[in-house]
GROMACS .gro file of C-alpha atoms in nm:
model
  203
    1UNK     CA    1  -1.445   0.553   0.073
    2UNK     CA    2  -1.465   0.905   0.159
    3UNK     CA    3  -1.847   0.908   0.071
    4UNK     CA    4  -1.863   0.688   0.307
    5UNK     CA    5  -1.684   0.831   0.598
    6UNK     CA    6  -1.834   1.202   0.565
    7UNK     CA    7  -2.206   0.962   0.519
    8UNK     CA    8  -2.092   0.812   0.828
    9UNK     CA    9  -1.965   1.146   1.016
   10UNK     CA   10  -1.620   0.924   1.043
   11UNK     CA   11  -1.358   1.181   0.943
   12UNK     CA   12  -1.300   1.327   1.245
   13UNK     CA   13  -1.296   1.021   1.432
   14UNK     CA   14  -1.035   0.878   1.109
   15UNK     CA   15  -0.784   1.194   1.208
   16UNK     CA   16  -0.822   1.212   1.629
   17UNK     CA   17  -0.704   0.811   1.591
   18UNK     CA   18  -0.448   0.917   1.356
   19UNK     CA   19  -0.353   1.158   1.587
   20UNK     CA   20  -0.307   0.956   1.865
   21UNK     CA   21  -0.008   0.761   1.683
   22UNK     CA   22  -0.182   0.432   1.658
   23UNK     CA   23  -0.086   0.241   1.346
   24UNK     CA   24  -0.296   0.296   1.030
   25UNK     CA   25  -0.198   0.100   0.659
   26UNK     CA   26  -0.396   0.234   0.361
   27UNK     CA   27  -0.392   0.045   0.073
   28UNK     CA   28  -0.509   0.191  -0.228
   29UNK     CA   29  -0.806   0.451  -0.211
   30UNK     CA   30  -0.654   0.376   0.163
   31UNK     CA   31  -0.324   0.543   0.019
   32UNK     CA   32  -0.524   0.865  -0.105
   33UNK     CA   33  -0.697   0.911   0.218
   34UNK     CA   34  -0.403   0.917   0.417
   35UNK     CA   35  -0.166   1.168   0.175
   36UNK     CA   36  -0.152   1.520   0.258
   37UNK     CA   37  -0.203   1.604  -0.104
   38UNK     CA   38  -0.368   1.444  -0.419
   39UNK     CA   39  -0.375   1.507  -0.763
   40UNK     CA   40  -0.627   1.395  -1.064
   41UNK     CA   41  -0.953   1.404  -0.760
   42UNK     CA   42  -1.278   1.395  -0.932
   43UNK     CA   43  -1.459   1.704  -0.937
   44UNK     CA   44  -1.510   1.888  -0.546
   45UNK     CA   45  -1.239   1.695  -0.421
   46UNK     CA   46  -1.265   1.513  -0.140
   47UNK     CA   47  -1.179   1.487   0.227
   48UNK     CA   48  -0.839   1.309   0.313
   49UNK     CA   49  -0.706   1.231   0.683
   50UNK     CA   50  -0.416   1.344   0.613
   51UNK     CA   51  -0.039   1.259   0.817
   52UNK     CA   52   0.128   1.133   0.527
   53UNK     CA   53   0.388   1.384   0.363
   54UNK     CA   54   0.368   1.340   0.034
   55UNK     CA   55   0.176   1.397  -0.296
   56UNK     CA   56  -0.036   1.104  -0.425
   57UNK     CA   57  -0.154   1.066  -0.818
   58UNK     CA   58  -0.522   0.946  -0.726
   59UNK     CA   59  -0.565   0.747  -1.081
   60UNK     CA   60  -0.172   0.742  -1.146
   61UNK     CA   61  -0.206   0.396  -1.370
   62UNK     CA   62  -0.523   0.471  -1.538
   63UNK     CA   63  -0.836   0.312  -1.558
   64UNK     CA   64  -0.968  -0.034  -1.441
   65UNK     CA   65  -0.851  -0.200  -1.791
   66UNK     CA   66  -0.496  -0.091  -1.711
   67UNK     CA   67  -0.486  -0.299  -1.345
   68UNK     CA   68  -0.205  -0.509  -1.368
   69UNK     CA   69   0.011  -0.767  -1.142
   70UNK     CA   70   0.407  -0.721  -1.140
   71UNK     CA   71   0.736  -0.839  -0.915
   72UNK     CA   72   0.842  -0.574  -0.667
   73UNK     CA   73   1.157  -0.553  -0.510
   74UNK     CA   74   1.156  -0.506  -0.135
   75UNK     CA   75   1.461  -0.527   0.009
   76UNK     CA   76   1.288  -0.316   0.296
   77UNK     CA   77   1.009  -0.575   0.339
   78UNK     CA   78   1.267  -0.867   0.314
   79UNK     CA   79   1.508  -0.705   0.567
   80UNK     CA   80   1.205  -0.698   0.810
   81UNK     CA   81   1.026  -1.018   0.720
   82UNK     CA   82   1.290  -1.232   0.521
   83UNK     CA   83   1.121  -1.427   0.224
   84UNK     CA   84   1.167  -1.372  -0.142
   85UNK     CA   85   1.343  -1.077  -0.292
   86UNK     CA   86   1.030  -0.992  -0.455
   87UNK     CA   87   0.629  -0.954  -0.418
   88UNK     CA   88   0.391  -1.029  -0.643
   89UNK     CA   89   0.187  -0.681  -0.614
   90UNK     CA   90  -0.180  -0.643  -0.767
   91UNK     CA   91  -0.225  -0.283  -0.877
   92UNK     CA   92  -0.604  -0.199  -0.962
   93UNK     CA   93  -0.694   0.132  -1.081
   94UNK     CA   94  -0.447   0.251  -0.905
   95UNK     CA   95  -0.239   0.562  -0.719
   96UNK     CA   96   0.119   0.656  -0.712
   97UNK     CA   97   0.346   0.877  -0.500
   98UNK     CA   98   0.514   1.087  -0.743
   99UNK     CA   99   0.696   1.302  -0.387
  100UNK     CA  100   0.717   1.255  -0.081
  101UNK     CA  101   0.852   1.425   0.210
  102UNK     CA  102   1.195   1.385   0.394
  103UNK     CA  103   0.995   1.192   0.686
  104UNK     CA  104   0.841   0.968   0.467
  105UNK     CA  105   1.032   0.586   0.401
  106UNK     CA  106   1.017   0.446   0.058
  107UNK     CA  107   0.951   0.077   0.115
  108UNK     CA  108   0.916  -0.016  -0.252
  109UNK     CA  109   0.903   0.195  -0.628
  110UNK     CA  110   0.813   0.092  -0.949
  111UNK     CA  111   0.924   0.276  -1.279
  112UNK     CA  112   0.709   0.338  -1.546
  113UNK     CA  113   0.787   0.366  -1.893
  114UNK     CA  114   0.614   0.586  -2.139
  115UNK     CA  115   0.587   0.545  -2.477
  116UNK     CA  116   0.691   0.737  -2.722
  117UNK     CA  117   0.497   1.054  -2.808
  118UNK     CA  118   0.530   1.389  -2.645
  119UNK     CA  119   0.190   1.332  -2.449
  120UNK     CA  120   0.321   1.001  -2.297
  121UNK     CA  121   0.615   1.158  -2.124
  122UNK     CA  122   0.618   1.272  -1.827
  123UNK     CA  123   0.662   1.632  -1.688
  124UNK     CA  124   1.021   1.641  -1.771
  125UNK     CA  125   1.015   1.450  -2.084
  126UNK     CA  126   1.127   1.147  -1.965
  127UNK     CA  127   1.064   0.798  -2.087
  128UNK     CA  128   1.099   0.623  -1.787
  129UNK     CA  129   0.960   0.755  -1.429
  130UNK     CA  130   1.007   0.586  -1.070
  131UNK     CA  131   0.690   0.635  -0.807
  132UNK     CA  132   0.704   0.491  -0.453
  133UNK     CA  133   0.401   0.239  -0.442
  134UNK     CA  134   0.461   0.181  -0.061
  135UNK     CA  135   0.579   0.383   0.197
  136UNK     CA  136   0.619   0.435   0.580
  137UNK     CA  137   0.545   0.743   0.818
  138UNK     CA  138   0.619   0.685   1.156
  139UNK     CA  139   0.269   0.538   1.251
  140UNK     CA  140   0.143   0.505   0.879
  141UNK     CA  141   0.245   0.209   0.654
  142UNK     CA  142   0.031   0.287   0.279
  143UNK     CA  143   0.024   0.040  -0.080
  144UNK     CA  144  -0.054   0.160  -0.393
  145UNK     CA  145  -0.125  -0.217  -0.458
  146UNK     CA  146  -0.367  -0.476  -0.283
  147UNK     CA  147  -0.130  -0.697  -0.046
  148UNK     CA  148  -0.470  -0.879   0.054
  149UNK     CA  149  -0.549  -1.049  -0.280
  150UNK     CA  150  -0.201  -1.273  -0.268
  151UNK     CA  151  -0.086  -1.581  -0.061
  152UNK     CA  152   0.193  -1.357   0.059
  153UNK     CA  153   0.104  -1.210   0.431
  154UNK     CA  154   0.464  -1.049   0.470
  155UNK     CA  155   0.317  -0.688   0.434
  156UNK     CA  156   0.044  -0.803   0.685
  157UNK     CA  157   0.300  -0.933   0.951
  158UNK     CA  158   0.533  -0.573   0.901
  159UNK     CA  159   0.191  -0.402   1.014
  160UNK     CA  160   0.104  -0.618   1.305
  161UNK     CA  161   0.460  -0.568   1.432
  162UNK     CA  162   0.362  -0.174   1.426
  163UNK     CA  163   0.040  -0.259   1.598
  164UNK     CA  164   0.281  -0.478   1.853
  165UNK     CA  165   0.423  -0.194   1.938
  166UNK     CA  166   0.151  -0.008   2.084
  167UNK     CA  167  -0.058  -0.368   2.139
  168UNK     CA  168   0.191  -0.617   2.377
  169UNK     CA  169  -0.038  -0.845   2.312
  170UNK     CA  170  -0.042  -0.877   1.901
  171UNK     CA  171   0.349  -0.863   1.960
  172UNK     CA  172   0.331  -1.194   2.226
  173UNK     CA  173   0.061  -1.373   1.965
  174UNK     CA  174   0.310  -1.331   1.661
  175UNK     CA  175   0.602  -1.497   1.855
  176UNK     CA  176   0.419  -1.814   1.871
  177UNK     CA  177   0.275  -1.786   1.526
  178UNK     CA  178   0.453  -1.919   1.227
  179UNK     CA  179   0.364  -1.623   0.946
  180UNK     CA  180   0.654  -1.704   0.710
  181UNK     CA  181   0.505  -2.074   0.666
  182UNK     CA  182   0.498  -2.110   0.327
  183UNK     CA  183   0.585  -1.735   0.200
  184UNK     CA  184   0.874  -1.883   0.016
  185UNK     CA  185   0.710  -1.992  -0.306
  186UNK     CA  186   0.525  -1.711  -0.435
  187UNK     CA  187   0.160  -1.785  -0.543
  188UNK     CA  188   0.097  -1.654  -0.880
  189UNK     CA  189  -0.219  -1.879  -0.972
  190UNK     CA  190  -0.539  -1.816  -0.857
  191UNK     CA  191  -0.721  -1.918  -0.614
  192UNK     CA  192  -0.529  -1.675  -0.463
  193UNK     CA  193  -0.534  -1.726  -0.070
  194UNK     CA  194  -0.389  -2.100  -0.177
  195UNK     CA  195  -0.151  -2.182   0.097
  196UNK     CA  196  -0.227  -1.896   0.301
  197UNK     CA  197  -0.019  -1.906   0.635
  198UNK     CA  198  -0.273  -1.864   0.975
  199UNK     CA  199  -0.258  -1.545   1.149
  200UNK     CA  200  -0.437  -1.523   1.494
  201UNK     CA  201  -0.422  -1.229   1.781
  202UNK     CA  202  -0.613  -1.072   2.070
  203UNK     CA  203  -0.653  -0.686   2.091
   0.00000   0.00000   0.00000
């Protein structure tokens, strides 16, 4: 992604629209790009845009043979958006927030257990380690996991209502739009987008 955006000449473009306090959700590599700091980045680094306060594990979970799917709670997603207590999150190859800053909202964690030698603990020789996998910063929403590859658009309404906010218009589409149609049962089978609820909008 960053290879990309420097090919591309995009960075500075990425941070003046940050800067302007538009709405911006990273998911994933998305995640890295937005943190203020990151850990484990392959050799020469690379550019970030920055705004989020908080220190991001690029490769936290490990390689692509350790992706995995798991039930997150959300009571700050299900405040928001109602639904099921939980969502079924995809995590590949993915980051972690192991801090983040007094500005930053947690929206969801995970905890992580280790096993049991010495060089599976973590820094303070615990077993067992929480990470915020989602998180809020005024105008920045970030995953750790992909919300896109599930049936479940709840993450994708929360955003639009942060677009609405700048965007009167997304805000007057959503209020005739149904997104919670069929959000209750949570789709665990592929094909994934099975019983997808319809989102539409104007800019």
């Amino acid at each position: 992604m960053a290879k990309l955006a420097n090919q591309y000449n995009l960075i500075p473009a990425l941070k003046k629209f940050g800067a302007t306090g538009k709405p911006i959700w990273g998911t994933c590599a998305g995640l890295i790009f937005l943190a203020d700091n990151v850990l484990g980045q392959k050799k020469g680094g690379q550019d970030l845009i920055g705004g989020l306060d908080c220190t991001v594990h690029r490769n936290f979970f490990g390689s692509q043979l350790y992706s995995f799917e798991t039930e997150l709670e959300v009571p700050a997603l299900v405040e928001a958006e109602g639904g099921s207590h939980t969502f079924r999150a995809v995590f590949i190859r993915a980051p972690a927030i192991l801090e983040a800053g007094p500005a930053v909202e947690v929206l969801a964690d995970y905890t992580v257990t280790h096993g049991e030698s010495e060089k599976e603990k973590d820094a303070n020789g615990n077993k067992e380690q929480k990470v915020a996998v989602a998180v809020r910063q005024g105008n920045l929403l970030a995953t750790a996991f992909h919300p896109e590859l599930t049936s479940d658009t709840r993450w994708h309404s929360y955003f639009l209502k942060m677009v609405g906010k700048t965007h009167t218009s997304v805000l007057n589409s959503l209020a005739k739009t149904d997104v919670t149609k069929g959000l209750l049962v949570q789709q665990k089978e592929l094909p994934i987008f099975r019983g997808c609820g319809q989102l539409s909008f104007e800019l």
